Short mmCIF file of C-alpha atoms in Angstrom, two decimals:
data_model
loop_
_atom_site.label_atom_id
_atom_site.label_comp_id
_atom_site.label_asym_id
_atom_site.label_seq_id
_atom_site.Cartn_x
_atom_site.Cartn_y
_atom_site.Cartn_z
CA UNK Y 13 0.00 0.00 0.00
CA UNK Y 14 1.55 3.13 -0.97
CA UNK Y 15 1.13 6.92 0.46
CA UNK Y 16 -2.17 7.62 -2.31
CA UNK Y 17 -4.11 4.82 -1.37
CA UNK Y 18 -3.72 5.84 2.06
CA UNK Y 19 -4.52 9.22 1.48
CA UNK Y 20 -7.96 7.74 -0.34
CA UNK Y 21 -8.73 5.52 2.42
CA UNK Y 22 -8.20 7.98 5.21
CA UNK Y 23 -10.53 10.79 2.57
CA UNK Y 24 -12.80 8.39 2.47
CA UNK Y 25 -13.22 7.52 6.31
CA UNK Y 26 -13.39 11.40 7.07
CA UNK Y 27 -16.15 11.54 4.21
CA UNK Y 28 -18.62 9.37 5.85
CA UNK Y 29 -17.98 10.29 8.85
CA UNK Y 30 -18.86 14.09 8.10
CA UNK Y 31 -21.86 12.47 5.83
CA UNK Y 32 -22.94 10.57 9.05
CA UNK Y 33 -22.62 13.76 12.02
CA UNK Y 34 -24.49 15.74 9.00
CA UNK Y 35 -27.38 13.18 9.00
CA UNK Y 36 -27.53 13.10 12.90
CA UNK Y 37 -27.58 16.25 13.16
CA UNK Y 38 -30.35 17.08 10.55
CA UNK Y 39 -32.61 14.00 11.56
CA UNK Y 40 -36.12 14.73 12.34
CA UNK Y 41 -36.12 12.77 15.21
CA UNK Y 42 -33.68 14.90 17.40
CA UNK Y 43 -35.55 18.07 16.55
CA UNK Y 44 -37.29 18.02 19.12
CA UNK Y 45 -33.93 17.23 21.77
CA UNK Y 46 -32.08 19.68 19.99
CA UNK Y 47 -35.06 22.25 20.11
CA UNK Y 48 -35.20 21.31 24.09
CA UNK Y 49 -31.06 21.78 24.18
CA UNK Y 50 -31.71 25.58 22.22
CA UNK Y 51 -33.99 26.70 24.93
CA UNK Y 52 -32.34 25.32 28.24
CA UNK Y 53 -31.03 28.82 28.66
CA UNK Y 54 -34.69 30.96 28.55
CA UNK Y 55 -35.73 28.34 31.17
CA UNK Y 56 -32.91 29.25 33.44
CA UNK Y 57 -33.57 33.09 32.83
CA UNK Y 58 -37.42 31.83 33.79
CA UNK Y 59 -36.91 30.01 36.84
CA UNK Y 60 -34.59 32.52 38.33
CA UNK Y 61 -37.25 35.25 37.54
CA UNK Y 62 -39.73 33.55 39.08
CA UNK Y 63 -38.04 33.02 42.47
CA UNK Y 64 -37.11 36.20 42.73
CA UNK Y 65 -40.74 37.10 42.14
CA UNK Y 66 -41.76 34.82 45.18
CA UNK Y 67 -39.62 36.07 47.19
CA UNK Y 68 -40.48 39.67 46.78
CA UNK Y 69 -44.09 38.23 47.97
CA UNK Y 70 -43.47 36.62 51.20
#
């Protein structure tokens, strides 16, 4: 096996691979996870709004 045919192999590892994360990544069943993931830092603005507002109540 000389240095080319390595060089193909290796190009054609890294190929699928990207072809693979691409199709993960665009899949329609992680939309929803990956809509979940998006928002997990309005919920943290949320909750810490809302105990603030409780505790101006007490």
């Amino acid at each position: 096996m000389d240095y080319g045919t390595l060089r193909g192999i290796i190009t054609i590892v890294v190929m699928v691979t990207f072809i693979g994360i691409f199709a993960w990544a665009y899949s329609s069943r992680r939309k929803q996870q990956f809509d979940d993931a998006a928002n997990l830092v309005f919920s943290d603005d949320e909750q810490n709004s809302v105990s603030k507002d409780s505790g101006e109540q007490k």
